[in-house]
Amino acid sequence: MYFLSIKFYQLFKYIKDHNISMIYVTTNPEHMLLADDIVLMNNYKAIICGDKRSIFNGNSVLPYMGLGLPFAVELSHNLELYGLVDKTYED
């Protein structure tokens, strides 16, 4: 999570630790790693909803929406592709 500032990460940790619900709007895929559930929207319409695994899987719609995978997820997918890890990491 080196893309996130310490204060930003601490805020999300506090929210999760205290079971607080929050709606966070972002275009930064790195920030989506902190979410439990994700809703991707385009032109005010929900395109896809789900947890991190379903959003960041190999058939992700992120590239079609002009978004990339978070660095850690993309790296994990590539390492799995070359047989260097046995599963993809989304957390």
PDB file of N, CA and C in Angstrom:
ATOM      1  N   MET A   1       0.819  -1.187   0.000  1.00  0.00           N
ATOM      2  CA  MET A   1       0.000   0.000   0.000  1.00  0.00           C
ATOM      3  C   MET A   1       0.869   1.260   0.000  1.00  0.00           C
ATOM      4  N   TYR A   2       1.998   1.224  -0.638  1.00  0.00           N
ATOM      5  CA  TYR A   2       2.887   2.368  -0.579  1.00  0.00           C
ATOM      6  C   TYR A   2       2.372   3.565  -1.357  1.00  0.00           C
ATOM      7  N   PHE A   3       1.300   3.396  -2.153  1.00  0.00           N
ATOM      8  CA  PHE A   3       0.728   4.520  -2.879  1.00  0.00           C
ATOM      9  C   PHE A   3      -0.143   5.394  -1.973  1.00  0.00           C
ATOM     10  N   LEU A   4      -0.547   4.865  -0.845  1.00  0.00           N
ATOM     11  CA  LEU A   4      -1.449   5.585   0.037  1.00  0.00           C
ATOM     12  C   LEU A   4      -0.664   6.301   1.127  1.00  0.00           C
ATOM     13  N   SER A   5      -1.128   7.489   1.469  1.00  0.00           N
ATOM     14  CA  SER A   5      -0.474   8.190   2.563  1.00  0.00           C
ATOM     15  C   SER A   5      -0.789   7.470   3.867  1.00  0.00           C
ATOM     16  N   ILE A   6       0.051   7.666   4.854  1.00  0.00           N
ATOM     17  CA  ILE A   6      -0.131   7.025   6.156  1.00  0.00           C
ATOM     18  C   ILE A   6      -1.455   7.456   6.783  1.00  0.00           C
ATOM     19  N   LYS A   7      -1.786   8.740   6.728  1.00  0.00           N
ATOM     20  CA  LYS A   7      -3.028   9.225   7.333  1.00  0.00           C
ATOM     21  C   LYS A   7      -4.249   8.619   6.645  1.00  0.00           C
ATOM     22  N   PHE A   8      -4.204   8.510   5.331  1.00  0.00           N
ATOM     23  CA  PHE A   8      -5.306   7.927   4.576  1.00  0.00           C
ATOM     24  C   PHE A   8      -5.500   6.477   4.990  1.00  0.00           C
ATOM     25  N   TYR A   9      -4.417   5.727   5.062  1.00  0.00           N
ATOM     26  CA  TYR A   9      -4.489   4.334   5.466  1.00  0.00           C
ATOM     27  C   TYR A   9      -4.999   4.204   6.896  1.00  0.00           C
ATOM     28  N   GLN A  10      -4.531   5.079   7.805  1.00  0.00           N
ATOM     29  CA  GLN A  10      -4.981   5.043   9.198  1.00  0.00           C
ATOM     30  C   GLN A  10      -6.479   5.316   9.297  1.00  0.00           C
ATOM     31  N   LEU A  11      -6.979   6.231   8.483  1.00  0.00           N
ATOM     32  CA  LEU A  11      -8.407   6.524   8.470  1.00  0.00           C
ATOM     33  C   LEU A  11      -9.200   5.275   8.075  1.00  0.00           C
ATOM     34  N   PHE A  12      -8.798   4.605   6.999  1.00  0.00           N
ATOM     35  CA  PHE A  12      -9.512   3.409   6.568  1.00  0.00           C
ATOM     36  C   PHE A  12      -9.396   2.289   7.593  1.00  0.00           C
ATOM     37  N   LYS A  13      -8.255   2.161   8.238  1.00  0.00           N
ATOM     38  CA  LYS A  13      -8.089   1.142   9.277  1.00  0.00           C
ATOM     39  C   LYS A  13      -9.026   1.426  10.441  1.00  0.00           C
ATOM     40  N   TYR A  14      -9.127   2.687  10.850  1.00  0.00           N
ATOM     41  CA  TYR A  14     -10.025   3.069  11.940  1.00  0.00           C
ATOM     42  C   TYR A  14     -11.473   2.734  11.574  1.00  0.00           C
ATOM     43  N   ILE A  15     -11.873   3.045  10.351  1.00  0.00           N
ATOM     44  CA  ILE A  15     -13.239   2.783   9.894  1.00  0.00           C
ATOM     45  C   ILE A  15     -13.532   1.286   9.925  1.00  0.00           C
ATOM     46  N   LYS A  16     -12.605   0.473   9.448  1.00  0.00           N
ATOM     47  CA  LYS A  16     -12.815  -0.985   9.459  1.00  0.00           C
ATOM     48  C   LYS A  16     -12.818  -1.528  10.882  1.00  0.00           C
ATOM     49  N   ASP A  17     -11.887  -1.066  11.705  1.00  0.00           N
ATOM     50  CA  ASP A  17     -11.789  -1.565  13.077  1.00  0.00           C
ATOM     51  C   ASP A  17     -13.033  -1.241  13.901  1.00  0.00           C
ATOM     52  N   HIS A  18     -13.697  -0.139  13.597  1.00  0.00           N
ATOM     53  CA  HIS A  18     -14.871   0.283  14.358  1.00  0.00           C
ATOM     54  C   HIS A  18     -16.177  -0.034  13.643  1.00  0.00           C
ATOM     55  N   ASN A  19     -16.102  -0.860  12.603  1.00  0.00           N
ATOM     56  CA  ASN A  19     -17.285  -1.326  11.873  1.00  0.00           C
ATOM     57  C   ASN A  19     -18.177  -0.162  11.421  1.00  0.00           C
ATOM     58  N   ILE A  20     -17.557   0.844  10.850  1.00  0.00           N
ATOM     59  CA  ILE A  20     -18.264   2.019  10.360  1.00  0.00           C
ATOM     60  C   ILE A  20     -18.493   1.853   8.857  1.00  0.00           C
ATOM     61  N   SER A  21     -19.706   2.151   8.421  1.00  0.00           N
ATOM     62  CA  SER A  21     -20.004   2.114   6.988  1.00  0.00           C
ATOM     63  C   SER A  21     -19.637   3.451   6.360  1.00  0.00           C
ATOM     64  N   MET A  22     -19.124   3.385   5.133  1.00  0.00           N
ATOM     65  CA  MET A  22     -18.706   4.608   4.454  1.00  0.00           C
ATOM     66  C   MET A  22     -18.834   4.412   2.953  1.00  0.00           C
ATOM     67  N   ILE A  23     -19.237   5.444   2.270  1.00  0.00           N
ATOM     68  CA  ILE A  23     -19.225   5.454   0.809  1.00  0.00           C
ATOM     69  C   ILE A  23     -18.080   6.362   0.400  1.00  0.00           C
ATOM     70  N   TYR A  24     -17.172   5.822  -0.378  1.00  0.00           N
ATOM     71  CA  TYR A  24     -15.989   6.565  -0.806  1.00  0.00           C
ATOM     72  C   TYR A  24     -15.954   6.573  -2.323  1.00  0.00           C
ATOM     73  N   VAL A  25     -15.857   7.733  -2.911  1.00  0.00           N
ATOM     74  CA  VAL A  25     -15.836   7.866  -4.365  1.00  0.00           C
ATOM     75  C   VAL A  25     -14.407   8.162  -4.798  1.00  0.00           C
ATOM     76  N   THR A  26     -13.890   7.354  -5.732  1.00  0.00           N
ATOM     77  CA  THR A  26     -12.517   7.533  -6.189  1.00  0.00           C
ATOM     78  C   THR A  26     -12.361   7.028  -7.621  1.00  0.00           C
ATOM     79  N   THR A  27     -11.359   7.521  -8.286  1.00  0.00           N
ATOM     80  CA  THR A  27     -10.968   6.972  -9.584  1.00  0.00           C
ATOM     81  C   THR A  27      -9.608   6.294  -9.477  1.00  0.00           C
ATOM     82  N   ASN A  28      -9.100   6.181  -8.266  1.00  0.00           N
ATOM     83  CA  ASN A  28      -7.797   5.581  -8.021  1.00  0.00           C
ATOM     84  C   ASN A  28      -7.962   4.102  -7.676  1.00  0.00           C
ATOM     85  N   PRO A  29      -7.550   3.202  -8.562  1.00  0.00           N
ATOM     86  CA  PRO A  29      -7.688   1.770  -8.276  1.00  0.00           C
ATOM     87  C   PRO A  29      -6.968   1.328  -7.003  1.00  0.00           C
ATOM     88  N   GLU A  30      -5.892   2.005  -6.630  1.00  0.00           N
ATOM     89  CA  GLU A  30      -5.169   1.643  -5.405  1.00  0.00           C
ATOM     90  C   GLU A  30      -6.079   1.806  -4.186  1.00  0.00           C
ATOM     91  N   HIS A  31      -6.921   2.812  -4.196  1.00  0.00           N
ATOM     92  CA  HIS A  31      -7.818   3.047  -3.076  1.00  0.00           C
ATOM     93  C   HIS A  31      -8.891   1.967  -2.983  1.00  0.00           C
ATOM     94  N   MET A  32      -9.239   1.372  -4.115  1.00  0.00           N
ATOM     95  CA  MET A  32     -10.272   0.335  -4.116  1.00  0.00           C
ATOM     96  C   MET A  32      -9.834  -0.915  -3.362  1.00  0.00           C
ATOM     97  N   LEU A  33      -8.537  -1.108  -3.175  1.00  0.00           N
ATOM     98  CA  LEU A  33      -8.047  -2.264  -2.425  1.00  0.00           C
ATOM     99  C   LEU A  33      -8.520  -2.248  -0.982  1.00  0.00           C
ATOM    100  N   LEU A  34      -8.834  -1.076  -0.460  1.00  0.00           N
ATOM    101  CA  LEU A  34      -9.255  -0.960   0.929  1.00  0.00           C
ATOM    102  C   LEU A  34     -10.739  -1.254   1.126  1.00  0.00           C
ATOM    103  N   ALA A  35     -11.483  -1.348   0.057  1.00  0.00           N
ATOM    104  CA  ALA A  35     -12.932  -1.523   0.149  1.00  0.00           C
ATOM    105  C   ALA A  35     -13.313  -2.980   0.359  1.00  0.00           C
ATOM    106  N   ASP A  36     -14.469  -3.177   0.990  1.00  0.00           N
ATOM    107  CA  ASP A  36     -15.035  -4.519   1.099  1.00  0.00           C
ATOM    108  C   ASP A  36     -15.849  -4.829  -0.152  1.00  0.00           C
ATOM    109  N   ASP A  37     -16.673  -3.878  -0.556  1.00  0.00           N
ATOM    110  CA  ASP A  37     -17.503  -4.012  -1.756  1.00  0.00           C
ATOM    111  C   ASP A  37     -17.256  -2.810  -2.655  1.00  0.00           C
ATOM    112  N   ILE A  38     -17.323  -3.036  -3.957  1.00  0.00           N
ATOM    113  CA  ILE A  38     -17.023  -1.995  -4.936  1.00  0.00           C
ATOM    114  C   ILE A  38     -18.175  -1.897  -5.926  1.00  0.00           C
ATOM    115  N   VAL A  39     -18.553  -0.667  -6.250  1.00  0.00           N
ATOM    116  CA  VAL A  39     -19.531  -0.410  -7.302  1.00  0.00           C
ATOM    117  C   VAL A  39     -18.837   0.480  -8.327  1.00  0.00           C
ATOM    118  N   LEU A  40     -18.658  -0.022  -9.543  1.00  0.00           N
ATOM    119  CA  LEU A  40     -18.061   0.776 -10.607  1.00  0.00           C
ATOM    120  C   LEU A  40     -19.187   1.443 -11.385  1.00  0.00           C
ATOM    121  N   MET A  41     -19.053   2.747 -11.552  1.00  0.00           N
ATOM    122  CA  MET A  41     -20.104   3.508 -12.218  1.00  0.00           C
ATOM    123  C   MET A  41     -19.547   4.214 -13.445  1.00  0.00           C
ATOM    124  N   ASN A  42     -20.419   4.401 -14.429  1.00  0.00           N
ATOM    125  CA  ASN A  42     -20.081   5.142 -15.628  1.00  0.00           C
ATOM    126  C   ASN A  42     -21.328   5.904 -16.056  1.00  0.00           C
ATOM    127  N   ASN A  43     -21.202   7.206 -16.242  1.00  0.00           N
ATOM    128  CA  ASN A  43     -22.340   8.046 -16.613  1.00  0.00           C
ATOM    129  C   ASN A  43     -23.526   7.852 -15.670  1.00  0.00           C
ATOM    130  N   TYR A  44     -23.240   7.857 -14.363  1.00  0.00           N
ATOM    131  CA  TYR A  44     -24.261   7.770 -13.307  1.00  0.00           C
ATOM    132  C   TYR A  44     -24.974   6.422 -13.250  1.00  0.00           C
ATOM    133  N   LYS A  45     -24.440   5.409 -13.894  1.00  0.00           N
ATOM    134  CA  LYS A  45     -25.041   4.085 -13.880  1.00  0.00           C
ATOM    135  C   LYS A  45     -24.038   3.079 -13.331  1.00  0.00           C
ATOM    136  N   ALA A  46     -24.534   2.166 -12.495  1.00  0.00           N
ATOM    137  CA  ALA A  46     -23.686   1.105 -11.967  1.00  0.00           C
ATOM    138  C   ALA A  46     -23.384   0.104 -13.083  1.00  0.00           C
ATOM    139  N   ILE A  47     -22.112  -0.125 -13.343  1.00  0.00           N
ATOM    140  CA  ILE A  47     -21.685  -1.046 -14.386  1.00  0.00           C
ATOM    141  C   ILE A  47     -21.472  -2.447 -13.809  1.00  0.00           C
ATOM    142  N   ILE A  48     -20.819  -2.505 -12.648  1.00  0.00           N
ATOM    143  CA  ILE A  48     -20.548  -3.788 -12.001  1.00  0.00           C
ATOM    144  C   ILE A  48     -20.447  -3.560 -10.496  1.00  0.00           C
ATOM    145  N   CYS A  49     -20.941  -4.523  -9.745  1.00  0.00           N
ATOM    146  CA  CYS A  49     -20.873  -4.480  -8.280  1.00  0.00           C
ATOM    147  C   CYS A  49     -20.285  -5.798  -7.798  1.00  0.00           C
ATOM    148  N   GLY A  50     -19.523  -5.745  -6.738  1.00  0.00           N
ATOM    149  CA  GLY A  50     -18.996  -6.979  -6.187  1.00  0.00           C
ATOM    150  C   GLY A  50     -17.878  -6.745  -5.198  1.00  0.00           C
ATOM    151  N   ASP A  51     -17.299  -7.846  -4.740  1.00  0.00           N
ATOM    152  CA  ASP A  51     -16.155  -7.746  -3.845  1.00  0.00           C
ATOM    153  C   ASP A  51     -14.875  -7.594  -4.679  1.00  0.00           C
ATOM    154  N   LYS A  52     -13.751  -7.447  -3.988  1.00  0.00           N
ATOM    155  CA  LYS A  52     -12.484  -7.216  -4.694  1.00  0.00           C
ATOM    156  C   LYS A  52     -12.136  -8.331  -5.675  1.00  0.00           C
ATOM    157  N   ARG A  53     -12.363  -9.557  -5.264  1.00  0.00           N
ATOM    158  CA  ARG A  53     -12.012 -10.683  -6.144  1.00  0.00           C
ATOM    159  C   ARG A  53     -12.779 -10.627  -7.456  1.00  0.00           C
ATOM    160  N   SER A  54     -14.070 -10.337  -7.389  1.00  0.00           N
ATOM    161  CA  SER A  54     -14.860 -10.315  -8.624  1.00  0.00           C
ATOM    162  C   SER A  54     -14.521  -9.102  -9.491  1.00  0.00           C
ATOM    163  N   ILE A  55     -14.159  -7.995  -8.873  1.00  0.00           N
ATOM    164  CA  ILE A  55     -13.816  -6.793  -9.642  1.00  0.00           C
ATOM    165  C   ILE A  55     -12.429  -6.907 -10.257  1.00  0.00           C
ATOM    166  N   PHE A  56     -11.477  -7.463  -9.515  1.00  0.00           N
ATOM    167  CA  PHE A  56     -10.085  -7.502  -9.974  1.00  0.00           C
ATOM    168  C   PHE A  56      -9.703  -8.813 -10.639  1.00  0.00           C
ATOM    169  N   ASN A  57     -10.661  -9.640 -11.011  1.00  0.00           N
ATOM    170  CA  ASN A  57     -10.312 -10.903 -11.662  1.00  0.00           C
ATOM    171  C   ASN A  57      -9.753 -10.653 -13.056  1.00  0.00           C
ATOM    172  N   GLY A  58      -9.333 -11.687 -13.716  1.00  0.00           N
ATOM    173  CA  GLY A  58      -8.706 -11.554 -15.027  1.00  0.00           C
ATOM    174  C   GLY A  58      -9.606 -10.976 -16.111  1.00  0.00           C
ATOM    175  N   ASN A  59     -10.910 -11.051 -15.926  1.00  0.00           N
ATOM    176  CA  ASN A  59     -11.855 -10.538 -16.922  1.00  0.00           C
ATOM    177  C   ASN A  59     -12.399  -9.170 -16.516  1.00  0.00           C
ATOM    178  N   SER A  60     -11.643  -8.429 -15.781  1.00  0.00           N
ATOM    179  CA  SER A  60     -12.096  -7.161 -15.225  1.00  0.00           C
ATOM    180  C   SER A  60     -12.499  -6.163 -16.305  1.00  0.00           C
ATOM    181  N   VAL A  61     -13.507  -5.355 -15.995  1.00  0.00           N
ATOM    182  CA  VAL A  61     -13.952  -4.302 -16.914  1.00  0.00           C
ATOM    183  C   VAL A  61     -13.154  -3.021 -16.707  1.00  0.00           C
ATOM    184  N   LEU A  62     -12.250  -3.010 -15.748  1.00  0.00           N
ATOM    185  CA  LEU A  62     -11.487  -1.788 -15.449  1.00  0.00           C
ATOM    186  C   LEU A  62     -10.792  -1.203 -16.683  1.00  0.00           C
ATOM    187  N   PRO A  63     -10.082  -2.005 -17.484  1.00  0.00           N
ATOM    188  CA  PRO A  63      -9.414  -1.413 -18.657  1.00  0.00           C
ATOM    189  C   PRO A  63     -10.388  -0.770 -19.641  1.00  0.00           C
ATOM    190  N   TYR A  64     -11.577  -1.337 -19.767  1.00  0.00           N
ATOM    191  CA  TYR A  64     -12.576  -0.779 -20.690  1.00  0.00           C
ATOM    192  C   TYR A  64     -13.146   0.538 -20.184  1.00  0.00           C
ATOM    193  N   MET A  65     -12.991   0.777 -18.876  1.00  0.00           N
ATOM    194  CA  MET A  65     -13.467   2.025 -18.284  1.00  0.00           C
ATOM    195  C   MET A  65     -12.342   3.049 -18.156  1.00  0.00           C
ATOM    196  N   GLY A  66     -11.172   2.714 -18.686  1.00  0.00           N
ATOM    197  CA  GLY A  66     -10.042   3.628 -18.608  1.00  0.00           C
ATOM    198  C   GLY A  66      -9.302   3.562 -17.285  1.00  0.00           C
ATOM    199  N   LEU A  67      -9.541   2.516 -16.497  1.00  0.00           N
ATOM    200  CA  LEU A  67      -8.868   2.336 -15.213  1.00  0.00           C
ATOM    201  C   LEU A  67      -7.952   1.126 -15.290  1.00  0.00           C
ATOM    202  N   GLY A  68      -6.873   1.170 -14.562  1.00  0.00           N
ATOM    203  CA  GLY A  68      -5.984   0.027 -14.499  1.00  0.00           C
ATOM    204  C   GLY A  68      -6.192  -0.731 -13.210  1.00  0.00           C
ATOM    205  N   LEU A  69      -5.654  -1.925 -13.158  1.00  0.00           N
ATOM    206  CA  LEU A  69      -5.676  -2.682 -11.918  1.00  0.00           C
ATOM    207  C   LEU A  69      -4.722  -2.044 -10.919  1.00  0.00           C
ATOM    208  N   PRO A  70      -4.990  -2.169  -9.634  1.00  0.00           N
ATOM    209  CA  PRO A  70      -4.004  -1.714  -8.652  1.00  0.00           C
ATOM    210  C   PRO A  70      -2.676  -2.427  -8.902  1.00  0.00           C
ATOM    211  N   PHE A  71      -1.580  -1.740  -8.644  1.00  0.00           N
ATOM    212  CA  PHE A  71      -0.250  -2.280  -8.924  1.00  0.00           C
ATOM    213  C   PHE A  71      -0.058  -3.662  -8.303  1.00  0.00           C
ATOM    214  N   ALA A  72      -0.430  -3.816  -7.028  1.00  0.00           N
ATOM    215  CA  ALA A  72      -0.220  -5.087  -6.330  1.00  0.00           C
ATOM    216  C   ALA A  72      -1.015  -6.213  -6.971  1.00  0.00           C
ATOM    217  N   VAL A  73      -2.225  -5.930  -7.431  1.00  0.00           N
ATOM    218  CA  VAL A  73      -3.059  -6.956  -8.064  1.00  0.00           C
ATOM    219  C   VAL A  73      -2.497  -7.324  -9.426  1.00  0.00           C
ATOM    220  N   GLU A  74      -2.099  -6.331 -10.209  1.00  0.00           N
ATOM    221  CA  GLU A  74      -1.520  -6.610 -11.532  1.00  0.00           C
ATOM    222  C   GLU A  74      -0.232  -7.417 -11.405  1.00  0.00           C
ATOM    223  N   LEU A  75       0.608  -7.045 -10.460  1.00  0.00           N
ATOM    224  CA  LEU A  75       1.844  -7.794 -10.220  1.00  0.00           C
ATOM    225  C   LEU A  75       1.523  -9.231  -9.820  1.00  0.00           C
ATOM    226  N   SER A  76       0.561  -9.394  -8.929  1.00  0.00           N
ATOM    227  CA  SER A  76       0.166 -10.724  -8.480  1.00  0.00           C
ATOM    228  C   SER A  76      -0.365 -11.569  -9.638  1.00  0.00           C
ATOM    229  N   HIS A  77      -1.199 -10.963 -10.513  1.00  0.00           N
ATOM    230  CA  HIS A  77      -1.708 -11.686 -11.683  1.00  0.00           C
ATOM    231  C   HIS A  77      -0.555 -12.139 -12.575  1.00  0.00           C
ATOM    232  N   ASN A  78       0.407 -11.261 -12.808  1.00  0.00           N
ATOM    233  CA  ASN A  78       1.543 -11.614 -13.672  1.00  0.00           C
ATOM    234  C   ASN A  78       2.415 -12.693 -13.048  1.00  0.00           C
ATOM    235  N   LEU A  79       2.639 -12.623 -11.739  1.00  0.00           N
ATOM    236  CA  LEU A  79       3.426 -13.659 -11.070  1.00  0.00           C
ATOM    237  C   LEU A  79       2.718 -15.004 -11.129  1.00  0.00           C
ATOM    238  N   GLU A  80       1.398 -14.991 -10.998  1.00  0.00           N
ATOM    239  CA  GLU A  80       0.624 -16.231 -11.105  1.00  0.00           C
ATOM    240  C   GLU A  80       0.688 -16.779 -12.533  1.00  0.00           C
ATOM    241  N   LEU A  81       0.613 -15.893 -13.518  1.00  0.00           N
ATOM    242  CA  LEU A  81       0.677 -16.292 -14.923  1.00  0.00           C
ATOM    243  C   LEU A  81       1.972 -17.049 -15.229  1.00  0.00           C
ATOM    244  N   TYR A  82       3.075 -16.612 -14.636  1.00  0.00           N
ATOM    245  CA  TYR A  82       4.367 -17.247 -14.876  1.00  0.00           C
ATOM    246  C   TYR A  82       4.684 -18.356 -13.865  1.00  0.00           C
ATOM    247  N   GLY A  83       3.680 -18.701 -13.050  1.00  0.00           N
ATOM    248  CA  GLY A  83       3.857 -19.816 -12.122  1.00  0.00           C
ATOM    249  C   GLY A  83       4.730 -19.503 -10.930  1.00  0.00           C
ATOM    250  N   LEU A  84       4.904 -18.246 -10.598  1.00  0.00           N
ATOM    251  CA  LEU A  84       5.771 -17.880  -9.483  1.00  0.00           C
ATOM    252  C   LEU A  84       5.018 -17.782  -8.156  1.00  0.00           C
ATOM    253  N   VAL A  85       3.704 -17.662  -8.212  1.00  0.00           N
ATOM    254  CA  VAL A  85       2.853 -17.741  -7.014  1.00  0.00           C
ATOM    255  C   VAL A  85       1.673 -18.625  -7.375  1.00  0.00           C
ATOM    256  N   ASP A  86       1.029 -19.178  -6.349  1.00  0.00           N
ATOM    257  CA  ASP A  86      -0.067 -20.106  -6.643  1.00  0.00           C
ATOM    258  C   ASP A  86      -1.454 -19.490  -6.503  1.00  0.00           C
ATOM    259  N   LYS A  87      -1.538 -18.226  -6.122  1.00  0.00           N
ATOM    260  CA  LYS A  87      -2.838 -17.557  -6.082  1.00  0.00           C
ATOM    261  C   LYS A  87      -2.662 -16.068  -6.230  1.00  0.00           C
ATOM    262  N   THR A  88      -3.744 -15.401  -6.603  1.00  0.00           N
ATOM    263  CA  THR A  88      -3.726 -13.956  -6.777  1.00  0.00           C
ATOM    264  C   THR A  88      -4.091 -13.299  -5.457  1.00  0.00           C
ATOM    265  N   TYR A  89      -3.398 -12.238  -5.127  1.00  0.00           N
ATOM    266  CA  TYR A  89      -3.622 -11.528  -3.873  1.00  0.00           C
ATOM    267  C   TYR A  89      -4.332 -10.210  -4.154  1.00  0.00           C
ATOM    268  N   GLU A  90      -5.472 -10.000  -3.512  1.00  0.00           N
ATOM    269  CA  GLU A  90      -6.208  -8.754  -3.655  1.00  0.00           C
ATOM    270  C   GLU A  90      -6.164  -7.899  -2.399  1.00  0.00           C
ATOM    271  N   ASP A  91      -5.623  -8.419  -1.321  1.00  0.00           N
ATOM    272  CA  ASP A  91      -5.610  -7.643  -0.078  1.00  0.00           C
ATOM    273  C   ASP A  91      -4.262  -7.018   0.168  1.00  0.00           C
TER     274      ASP A  91
END
